[in-house]
mmCIF file of C-alpha atoms in Angstrom:
data_model
loop_
_atom_site.group_PDB
_atom_site.id
_atom_site.type_symbol
_atom_site.label_atom_id
_atom_site.label_comp_id
_atom_site.label_asym_id
_atom_site.label_seq_id
_atom_site.Cartn_x
_atom_site.Cartn_y
_atom_site.Cartn_z
ATOM 1 C CA MET A 1 -2.576 -13.653 -22.066
ATOM 2 C CA HIS A 2 -0.209 -11.719 -24.347
ATOM 3 C CA GLU A 3 -2.991 -9.239 -25.192
ATOM 4 C CA ILE A 4 -3.904 -8.830 -21.511
ATOM 5 C CA ASP A 5 -0.240 -8.300 -20.572
ATOM 6 C CA ALA A 6 0.098 -5.623 -23.252
ATOM 7 C CA LEU A 7 -3.082 -3.915 -22.053
ATOM 8 C CA ILE A 8 -1.940 -3.927 -18.427
ATOM 9 C CA LYS A 9 1.332 -2.320 -19.465
ATOM 10 C CA ARG A 10 -0.380 0.440 -21.454
ATOM 11 C CA LEU A 11 -3.187 1.349 -19.051
ATOM 12 C CA PRO A 12 -2.635 4.322 -16.708
ATOM 13 C CA LYS A 13 -3.151 3.263 -13.096
ATOM 14 C CA CYS A 14 -3.311 4.244 -9.431
ATOM 15 C CA GLU A 15 -1.500 2.575 -6.556
ATOM 16 C CA LEU A 16 -3.404 2.956 -3.292
ATOM 17 C CA HIS A 17 -1.631 0.387 -1.098
ATOM 18 C CA ILE A 18 2.145 0.693 -1.096
ATOM 19 C CA HIS A 19 4.329 0.814 2.016
ATOM 20 C CA ILE A 20 7.300 2.876 0.934
ATOM 21 C CA GLU A 21 9.596 1.037 3.353
ATOM 22 C CA GLY A 22 8.413 -2.167 1.686
ATOM 23 C CA SER A 23 9.874 -0.988 -1.626
ATOM 24 C CA LEU A 24 13.422 -1.131 -0.201
ATOM 25 C CA GLU A 25 15.184 -3.429 -2.666
ATOM 26 C CA PRO A 26 18.100 -5.491 -1.255
ATOM 27 C CA GLU A 27 20.625 -3.663 -3.452
ATOM 28 C CA LEU A 28 19.644 -0.282 -1.985
ATOM 29 C CA MET A 29 19.440 -1.820 1.495
ATOM 30 C CA PHE A 30 23.070 -2.935 1.265
ATOM 31 C CA ALA A 31 24.219 0.357 -0.280
ATOM 32 C CA LEU A 32 22.643 2.348 2.551
ATOM 33 C CA ALA A 33 23.982 -0.071 5.168
ATOM 34 C CA ARG A 34 27.524 0.467 3.848
ATOM 35 C CA LYS A 35 27.072 4.237 3.711
ATOM 36 C CA ASN A 36 25.627 4.468 7.206
ATOM 37 C CA GLY A 37 27.763 1.804 8.895
ATOM 38 C CA VAL A 38 24.760 -0.394 9.714
ATOM 39 C CA ARG A 39 25.451 -4.100 10.172
ATOM 40 C CA LEU A 40 22.819 -6.323 8.574
ATOM 41 C CA PRO A 41 22.195 -9.957 9.595
ATOM 42 C CA PHE A 42 22.716 -11.008 5.970
ATOM 43 C CA GLU A 43 25.942 -11.572 4.056
ATOM 44 C CA SER A 44 24.706 -10.630 0.606
ATOM 45 C CA VAL A 45 21.835 -9.423 -1.539
ATOM 46 C CA GLU A 46 21.103 -13.030 -2.442
ATOM 47 C CA ALA A 47 21.011 -14.027 1.239
ATOM 48 C CA VAL A 48 18.412 -11.331 1.861
ATOM 49 C CA ARG A 49 16.252 -12.612 -0.971
ATOM 50 C CA GLN A 50 16.532 -16.176 0.306
ATOM 51 C CA ALA A 51 15.221 -14.960 3.660
ATOM 52 C CA TYR A 52 11.978 -13.859 1.987
ATOM 53 C CA ASN A 53 10.371 -17.225 2.636
ATOM 54 C CA PHE A 54 7.620 -16.058 4.951
ATOM 55 C CA ARG A 55 5.216 -18.302 6.830
ATOM 56 C CA ASN A 56 2.945 -15.433 7.867
ATOM 57 C CA LEU A 57 2.696 -11.668 8.332
ATOM 58 C CA GLN A 58 4.906 -11.632 11.441
ATOM 59 C CA ASP A 59 7.758 -13.431 9.652
ATOM 60 C CA PHE A 60 7.703 -10.668 7.051
ATOM 61 C CA LEU A 61 7.472 -7.862 9.627
ATOM 62 C CA ASP A 62 10.558 -9.126 11.459
ATOM 63 C CA ILE A 63 12.685 -8.741 8.310
ATOM 64 C CA TYR A 64 10.848 -5.555 7.264
ATOM 65 C CA TYR A 65 11.915 -3.790 10.468
ATOM 66 C CA GLN A 66 15.494 -5.076 10.115
ATOM 67 C CA GLY A 67 15.673 -3.646 6.614
ATOM 68 C CA MET A 68 14.267 -0.344 7.814
ATOM 69 C CA SER A 69 17.281 0.099 10.114
ATOM 70 C CA VAL A 70 19.453 1.325 7.214
ATOM 71 C CA LEU A 71 17.268 4.418 6.719
ATOM 72 C CA LEU A 72 18.889 7.183 8.755
ATOM 73 C CA THR A 73 19.233 10.434 6.792
ATOM 74 C CA GLU A 74 16.853 12.584 4.799
ATOM 75 C CA GLN A 75 18.709 11.548 1.652
ATOM 76 C CA ASP A 76 18.089 7.871 2.477
ATOM 77 C CA PHE A 77 14.338 8.461 2.537
ATOM 78 C CA TYR A 78 14.606 10.485 -0.651
ATOM 79 C CA ASP A 79 16.508 7.696 -2.414
ATOM 80 C CA LEU A 80 13.984 5.106 -1.223
ATOM 81 C CA ALA A 81 10.926 7.025 -2.413
ATOM 82 C CA PHE A 82 12.461 8.260 -5.652
ATOM 83 C CA ALA A 83 13.498 4.719 -6.635
ATOM 84 C CA TYR A 84 9.952 3.466 -6.038
ATOM 85 C CA LEU A 85 8.332 6.354 -7.939
ATOM 86 C CA GLN A 86 10.665 5.797 -10.877
ATOM 87 C CA ARG A 87 9.632 2.128 -10.882
ATOM 88 C CA ALA A 88 5.962 3.083 -10.604
ATOM 89 C CA HIS A 89 6.364 5.357 -13.625
ATOM 90 C CA ALA A 90 7.719 2.377 -15.587
ATOM 91 C CA ASP A 91 4.428 0.593 -14.781
ATOM 92 C CA ASN A 92 2.440 3.606 -16.038
ATOM 93 C CA VAL A 93 1.252 4.532 -12.540
ATOM 94 C CA ARG A 94 -0.099 8.071 -12.609
ATOM 95 C CA HIS A 95 -1.075 8.534 -8.970
ATOM 96 C CA VAL A 96 0.257 6.991 -5.737
ATOM 97 C CA GLU A 97 -1.003 7.210 -2.158
ATOM 98 C CA MET A 98 2.062 6.120 -0.266
ATOM 99 C CA PHE A 99 2.028 4.639 3.251
ATOM 100 C CA PHE A 100 4.921 5.324 5.604
ATOM 101 C CA ASP A 101 5.618 4.117 9.156
ATOM 102 C CA PRO A 102 7.126 6.976 11.196
ATOM 103 C CA GLN A 103 7.130 5.013 14.472
ATOM 104 C CA GLY A 104 9.519 2.524 12.882
ATOM 105 C CA HIS A 105 11.972 5.407 12.467
ATOM 106 C CA THR A 106 11.396 7.723 15.439
ATOM 107 C CA ALA A 107 11.861 4.742 17.785
ATOM 108 C CA ARG A 108 15.383 4.445 16.325
ATOM 109 C CA GLY A 109 16.127 8.128 16.949
ATOM 110 C CA VAL A 110 15.351 9.356 13.422
ATOM 111 C CA ALA A 111 13.438 12.633 13.584
ATOM 112 C CA PHE A 112 9.952 12.807 12.084
ATOM 113 C CA GLY A 113 11.082 15.795 10.009
ATOM 114 C CA THR A 114 13.942 13.767 8.526
ATOM 115 C CA VAL A 115 11.516 11.110 7.290
ATOM 116 C CA ILE A 116 8.962 13.555 5.910
ATOM 117 C CA GLY A 117 11.627 15.799 4.386
ATOM 118 C CA GLY A 118 13.161 13.056 2.270
ATOM 119 C CA LEU A 119 9.869 11.502 1.172
ATOM 120 C CA HIS A 120 8.304 14.836 0.287
ATOM 121 C CA ARG A 121 11.316 16.021 -1.707
ATOM 122 C CA ALA A 122 11.259 12.783 -3.719
ATOM 123 C CA ILE A 123 7.558 13.261 -4.439
ATOM 124 C CA ILE A 124 8.179 16.765 -5.786
ATOM 125 C CA ASP A 125 11.080 15.643 -7.976
ATOM 126 C CA ALA A 126 9.226 12.574 -9.300
ATOM 127 C CA GLU A 127 6.234 14.651 -10.339
ATOM 128 C CA ARG A 128 8.501 17.115 -12.137
ATOM 129 C CA GLN A 129 10.593 14.434 -13.854
ATOM 130 C CA PHE A 130 8.067 11.638 -14.484
ATOM 131 C CA GLY A 131 4.633 13.210 -14.092
ATOM 132 C CA VAL A 132 3.790 10.771 -11.277
ATOM 133 C CA GLN A 133 1.621 12.407 -8.637
ATOM 134 C CA ALA A 134 2.068 11.079 -5.079
ATOM 135 C CA SER A 135 0.890 11.858 -1.565
ATOM 136 C CA LEU A 136 1.641 10.498 1.898
ATOM 137 C CA ILE A 137 -0.556 8.504 4.292
ATOM 138 C CA MET A 138 0.995 8.031 7.721
ATOM 139 C CA CYS A 139 0.309 4.633 9.312
ATOM 140 C CA PHE A 140 0.147 3.865 13.017
ATOM 141 C CA LEU A 141 1.818 0.603 14.039
ATOM 142 C CA ARG A 142 -0.957 -1.433 15.627
ATOM 143 C CA HIS A 143 1.363 -3.637 17.739
ATOM 144 C CA LEU A 144 2.223 -0.472 19.715
ATOM 145 C CA ASP A 145 -0.231 1.227 22.066
ATOM 146 C CA GLU A 146 -2.575 4.095 21.290
ATOM 147 C CA ALA A 147 -0.558 6.497 23.451
ATOM 148 C CA ASP A 148 2.387 6.060 21.094
ATOM 149 C CA ALA A 149 0.072 6.662 18.135
ATOM 150 C CA GLU A 150 -1.190 9.840 19.830
ATOM 151 C CA LYS A 151 2.383 11.151 20.155
ATOM 152 C CA THR A 152 3.010 10.305 16.516
ATOM 153 C CA LEU A 153 -0.080 12.234 15.458
ATOM 154 C CA ASP A 154 1.124 15.197 17.520
ATOM 155 C CA SER A 155 4.385 15.153 15.563
ATOM 156 C CA ALA A 156 2.591 14.728 12.251
ATOM 157 C CA LEU A 157 0.309 17.724 12.703
ATOM 158 C CA ALA A 158 3.351 20.011 12.398
ATOM 159 C CA PHE A 159 3.658 18.643 8.832
ATOM 160 C CA ARG A 160 -0.059 18.642 8.049
ATOM 161 C CA ASP A 161 0.546 20.224 4.621
ATOM 162 C CA LYS A 162 2.616 17.187 3.576
ATOM 163 C CA ILE A 163 0.313 14.390 4.847
ATOM 164 C CA VAL A 164 -3.115 13.619 3.364
ATOM 165 C CA GLY A 165 -4.241 10.793 5.615
ATOM 166 C CA VAL A 166 -3.613 8.225 8.320
ATOM 167 C CA GLY A 167 -3.779 4.452 8.216
ATOM 168 C CA LEU A 168 -3.259 1.442 10.468
ATOM 169 C CA ASP A 169 -0.824 -1.382 9.711
ATOM 170 C CA SER A 170 1.599 -3.935 11.236
ATOM 171 C CA SER A 171 0.558 -7.077 13.169
ATOM 172 C CA GLU A 172 -3.205 -7.430 12.765
ATOM 173 C CA ALA A 173 -3.933 -10.534 14.846
ATOM 174 C CA GLY A 174 -4.834 -9.506 18.396
ATOM 175 C CA ASN A 175 -4.717 -5.781 17.581
ATOM 176 C CA PRO A 176 -8.266 -4.754 16.627
ATOM 177 C CA PRO A 177 -9.031 -1.340 15.123
ATOM 178 C CA SER A 178 -10.974 -0.422 18.280
ATOM 179 C CA LYS A 179 -7.624 -0.081 20.047
ATOM 180 C CA PHE A 180 -7.078 3.156 18.082
ATOM 181 C CA LYS A 181 -10.505 4.795 18.022
ATOM 182 C CA HIS A 182 -9.465 7.926 19.944
ATOM 183 C CA VAL A 183 -6.443 8.774 17.807
ATOM 184 C CA PHE A 184 -8.481 8.182 14.645
ATOM 185 C CA ARG A 185 -11.135 10.563 15.951
ATOM 186 C CA ARG A 186 -8.436 13.217 16.407
ATOM 187 C CA ALA A 187 -7.093 12.557 12.916
ATOM 188 C CA ARG A 188 -10.593 12.904 11.455
ATOM 189 C CA GLU A 189 -11.078 16.197 13.308
ATOM 190 C CA ALA A 190 -7.800 17.392 11.781
ATOM 191 C CA GLY A 191 -9.281 16.767 8.321
ATOM 192 C CA LEU A 192 -7.127 13.754 7.446
ATOM 193 C CA PHE A 193 -8.349 10.939 5.201
ATOM 194 C CA LEU A 194 -8.789 7.686 7.144
ATOM 195 C CA THR A 195 -8.022 4.130 6.064
ATOM 196 C CA ALA A 196 -7.003 0.943 7.878
ATOM 197 C CA HIS A 197 -5.667 -2.548 7.231
ATOM 198 C CA ALA A 198 -8.442 -4.937 8.211
ATOM 199 C CA GLY A 199 -9.459 -8.466 7.294
ATOM 200 C CA GLU A 200 -6.065 -9.641 6.063
ATOM 201 C CA GLU A 201 -5.226 -11.987 8.939
ATOM 202 C CA GLY A 202 -7.836 -10.576 11.291
ATOM 203 C CA PRO A 203 -11.540 -11.524 11.144
ATOM 204 C CA ALA A 204 -14.425 -9.775 9.398
ATOM 205 C CA SER A 205 -15.290 -8.146 12.738
ATOM 206 C CA TYR A 206 -12.132 -6.036 12.371
ATOM 207 C CA VAL A 207 -13.547 -4.619 9.137
ATOM 208 C CA TRP A 208 -16.761 -3.697 10.965
ATOM 209 C CA GLU A 209 -14.674 -1.969 13.662
ATOM 210 C CA ALA A 210 -12.646 -0.049 11.083
ATOM 211 C CA LEU A 211 -15.882 1.202 9.528
ATOM 212 C CA ASP A 212 -17.901 1.912 12.662
ATOM 213 C CA LEU A 213 -15.317 2.821 15.314
ATOM 214 C CA LEU A 214 -12.579 4.408 13.205
ATOM 215 C CA GLY A 215 -14.773 5.871 10.468
ATOM 216 C CA VAL A 216 -12.458 4.845 7.641
ATOM 217 C CA ARG A 217 -13.236 5.644 4.013
ATOM 218 C CA ARG A 218 -11.241 2.748 2.559
ATOM 219 C CA ILE A 219 -10.324 -0.783 3.669
ATOM 220 C CA ASP A 220 -6.800 -2.071 3.041
ATOM 221 C CA HIS A 221 -6.902 -5.783 2.104
ATOM 222 C CA GLY A 222 -10.382 -6.753 3.343
ATOM 223 C CA ASN A 223 -10.135 -10.416 2.225
ATOM 224 C CA ARG A 224 -11.990 -11.768 5.251
ATOM 225 C CA SER A 225 -14.964 -9.496 4.520
ATOM 226 C CA LEU A 226 -16.305 -12.337 2.387
ATOM 227 C CA ASP A 227 -16.868 -14.362 5.577
ATOM 228 C CA ASP A 228 -19.774 -12.062 6.472
ATOM 229 C CA GLU A 229 -22.628 -11.577 3.980
ATOM 230 C CA ALA A 230 -24.028 -8.596 5.880
ATOM 231 C CA LEU A 231 -20.619 -6.916 5.692
ATOM 232 C CA VAL A 232 -20.352 -7.689 1.974
ATOM 233 C CA GLY A 233 -23.740 -6.045 1.474
ATOM 234 C CA ARG A 234 -22.672 -2.951 3.349
ATOM 235 C CA LEU A 235 -19.349 -2.614 1.517
ATOM 236 C CA GLY A 236 -21.212 -2.866 -1.771
ATOM 237 C CA ARG A 237 -23.916 -0.339 -0.856
ATOM 238 C CA GLU A 238 -21.398 2.189 0.434
ATOM 239 C CA ARG A 239 -19.031 1.635 -2.522
ATOM 240 C CA MET A 240 -16.233 1.155 -0.013
ATOM 241 C CA ALA A 241 -12.999 0.451 -1.871
ATOM 242 C CA LEU A 242 -10.803 -2.508 -0.932
ATOM 243 C CA THR A 243 -7.088 -2.177 -1.682
ATOM 244 C CA VAL A 244 -6.292 -5.778 -2.589
ATOM 245 C CA CYS A 245 -2.676 -7.042 -2.808
ATOM 246 C CA PRO A 246 -2.568 -10.425 -4.595
ATOM 247 C CA LEU A 247 1.157 -11.263 -4.505
ATOM 248 C CA SER A 248 1.387 -10.143 -0.885
ATOM 249 C CA ASN A 249 -1.504 -12.449 -0.005
ATOM 250 C CA LEU A 250 0.272 -15.319 -1.725
ATOM 251 C CA ARG A 251 3.683 -14.738 -0.133
ATOM 252 C CA LEU A 252 2.186 -14.358 3.361
ATOM 253 C CA HIS A 253 -0.048 -17.434 2.946
ATOM 254 C CA VAL A 254 -3.270 -15.468 3.256
ATOM 255 C CA VAL A 255 -4.086 -17.597 0.201
ATOM 256 C CA GLN A 256 -2.226 -20.796 -0.705
ATOM 257 C CA ASP A 257 -2.658 -20.381 -4.451
ATOM 258 C CA LEU A 258 -3.575 -17.326 -6.531
ATOM 259 C CA LYS A 259 -6.239 -19.450 -8.212
ATOM 260 C CA LEU A 260 -7.966 -19.367 -4.800
ATOM 261 C CA HIS A 261 -7.643 -15.604 -4.392
ATOM 262 C CA PRO A 262 -10.974 -13.951 -3.467
ATOM 263 C CA LEU A 263 -10.610 -11.046 -5.925
ATOM 264 C CA ARG A 264 -12.934 -12.549 -8.534
ATOM 265 C CA ARG A 265 -15.533 -13.389 -5.885
ATOM 266 C CA MET A 266 -15.267 -9.813 -4.631
ATOM 267 C CA MET A 267 -15.947 -8.542 -8.144
ATOM 268 C CA ASP A 268 -18.836 -10.968 -8.582
ATOM 269 C CA LYS A 269 -20.370 -9.460 -5.438
ATOM 270 C CA ASP A 270 -19.965 -5.966 -6.933
ATOM 271 C CA LEU A 271 -17.340 -4.845 -4.445
ATOM 272 C CA VAL A 272 -14.995 -1.989 -5.349
ATOM 273 C CA VAL A 273 -11.679 -3.821 -5.635
ATOM 274 C CA THR A 274 -8.336 -2.310 -6.584
ATOM 275 C CA VAL A 275 -5.003 -4.073 -7.235
ATOM 276 C CA ASN A 276 -1.814 -2.942 -5.499
ATOM 277 C CA SER A 277 1.690 -4.146 -4.606
ATOM 278 C CA ASP A 278 1.821 -3.666 -0.786
ATOM 279 C CA ASP A 279 5.565 -4.312 -0.131
ATOM 280 C CA PRO A 280 6.880 -5.051 -3.628
ATOM 281 C CA ALA A 281 10.565 -5.527 -2.782
ATOM 282 C CA TYR A 282 9.640 -8.332 -0.385
ATOM 283 C CA PHE A 283 6.722 -9.932 -2.241
ATOM 284 C CA GLY A 284 8.194 -10.220 -5.718
ATOM 285 C CA GLY A 285 6.150 -7.769 -7.727
ATOM 286 C CA TYR A 286 5.203 -4.163 -8.409
ATOM 287 C CA VAL A 287 1.802 -3.064 -9.674
ATOM 288 C CA ASN A 288 1.897 -4.540 -13.163
ATOM 289 C CA ASP A 289 3.281 -7.813 -11.775
ATOM 290 C CA ASN A 290 0.253 -8.028 -9.465
ATOM 291 C CA TYR A 291 -2.179 -7.331 -12.296
ATOM 292 C CA ARG A 292 -0.522 -9.929 -14.539
ATOM 293 C CA ALA A 293 -0.377 -12.565 -11.799
ATOM 294 C CA VAL A 294 -3.993 -12.271 -10.749
ATOM 295 C CA ALA A 295 -5.234 -11.922 -14.341
ATOM 296 C CA GLY A 296 -3.529 -15.193 -15.239
ATOM 297 C CA ALA A 297 -4.586 -17.068 -12.123
ATOM 298 C CA LEU A 298 -8.231 -15.964 -12.244
ATOM 299 C CA SER A 299 -8.624 -15.693 -16.040
ATOM 300 C CA LEU A 300 -9.539 -12.005 -15.893
ATOM 301 C CA GLY A 301 -10.436 -10.451 -19.241
ATOM 302 C CA ARG A 302 -9.946 -6.923 -20.518
ATOM 303 C CA ASP A 303 -13.282 -5.698 -19.136
ATOM 304 C CA GLU A 304 -12.436 -6.960 -15.661
ATOM 305 C CA ILE A 305 -8.930 -5.451 -15.782
ATOM 306 C CA ALA A 306 -10.443 -2.161 -16.938
ATOM 307 C CA ALA A 307 -13.000 -2.233 -14.116
ATOM 308 C CA ILE A 308 -10.255 -2.702 -11.504
ATOM 309 C CA VAL A 309 -8.211 0.160 -12.960
ATOM 310 C CA ARG A 310 -11.293 2.421 -13.005
ATOM 311 C CA ASN A 311 -11.981 1.539 -9.373
ATOM 312 C CA GLY A 312 -8.481 2.718 -8.481
ATOM 313 C CA PHE A 313 -9.038 6.157 -9.937
ATOM 314 C CA HIS A 314 -12.510 6.514 -8.426
ATOM 315 C CA ALA A 315 -11.265 5.418 -4.977
ATOM 316 C CA SER A 316 -8.246 7.734 -5.027
ATOM 317 C CA LEU A 317 -7.851 11.187 -3.481
ATOM 318 C CA MET A 318 -7.250 12.755 -6.887
ATOM 319 C CA SER A 319 -9.307 15.836 -7.678
ATOM 320 C CA GLU A 320 -12.369 15.277 -9.828
ATOM 321 C CA ALA A 321 -10.658 16.971 -12.779
ATOM 322 C CA GLU A 322 -7.594 14.732 -12.391
ATOM 323 C CA LYS A 323 -9.788 11.633 -12.191
ATOM 324 C CA GLN A 324 -11.669 12.565 -15.329
ATOM 325 C CA LYS A 325 -8.451 13.193 -17.256
ATOM 326 C CA ALA A 326 -6.966 9.851 -16.138
ATOM 327 C CA LEU A 327 -10.182 8.004 -16.954
ATOM 328 C CA ALA A 328 -10.318 9.617 -20.392
ATOM 329 C CA ASP A 329 -6.726 8.520 -21.032
ATOM 330 C CA MET A 330 -7.648 5.039 -19.922
ATOM 331 C CA GLU A 331 -10.665 4.848 -22.240
ATOM 332 C CA ARG A 332 -8.494 5.984 -25.135
ATOM 333 C CA VAL A 333 -6.045 3.123 -24.473
ATOM 334 C CA LEU A 334 -8.954 0.662 -24.325
ATOM 335 C CA ALA A 335 -10.330 1.937 -27.620
ATOM 336 C CA GLU A 336 -6.941 1.744 -29.295
ATOM 337 C CA SER A 337 -6.369 -1.828 -28.110
ATOM 338 C CA ARG A 338 -9.597 -3.324 -29.464
#
């Protein structure tokens, strides 16, 4: 495993499934709470970490939204995103497509422009200082209604030059993708890239809905796709990327043991799988941690790790020239590590 760990560290990578609010480390959470006069239901950083004993997705979301309450000013969003991008750089991440949840902020009275302003400024500074390229995908909260999503899209279109796509996240059970088909149609007409969380806690039918009713070009998670052979066949034929999050799946009990994680079965069925961190501050690992954990649990070799990394670049929104440069850099690392 030492050789695999060293390879993971050296390989350039993409991250296609990261919720920027989910990168809020407890230390920054407490610092922002003090600065902004926000009272948290935790006495210390350690107490926050002890609360990260989730039984399911909803347990996590309850604490996730509490943590989000400390984000009030443009500088707060800047500090959040810059800290994550600095950490991503340490993991040799070259390109990030970053989810953010504006409804979680506008509902608290934080202006959409405040959120976008801080995140965008951090992206510019991180590219200049670290060479990490990042873009923003705005997610609709699926536990809210489509009318609220429509209003959020209206706000977002004023910042169209700073947003590359839309996604769908939050509580999956009981909130099928079909609930949001009209707002996704509008987003598609506006030229935005479309993706959606589907098949994490929800059934394989939610993946079908995301494909057929929303018209997504990527599936976030997608674990339950393996329950449906016809769906597996379609995902393979269409080379539809799945943004898999191993440590998240473990911490939220989507799988009970990483040795049971479906990633290897997905690869065996020739699905386009990528590895990502989801909400790393809450789930105990950034990108390299996820690669190392799943490589160890599933006995993935260098060729399988390389295939997953390649998938990330191919599935990204990078330009073709950027993809080819990153892939060439990756092949050079592979050649040097033989």
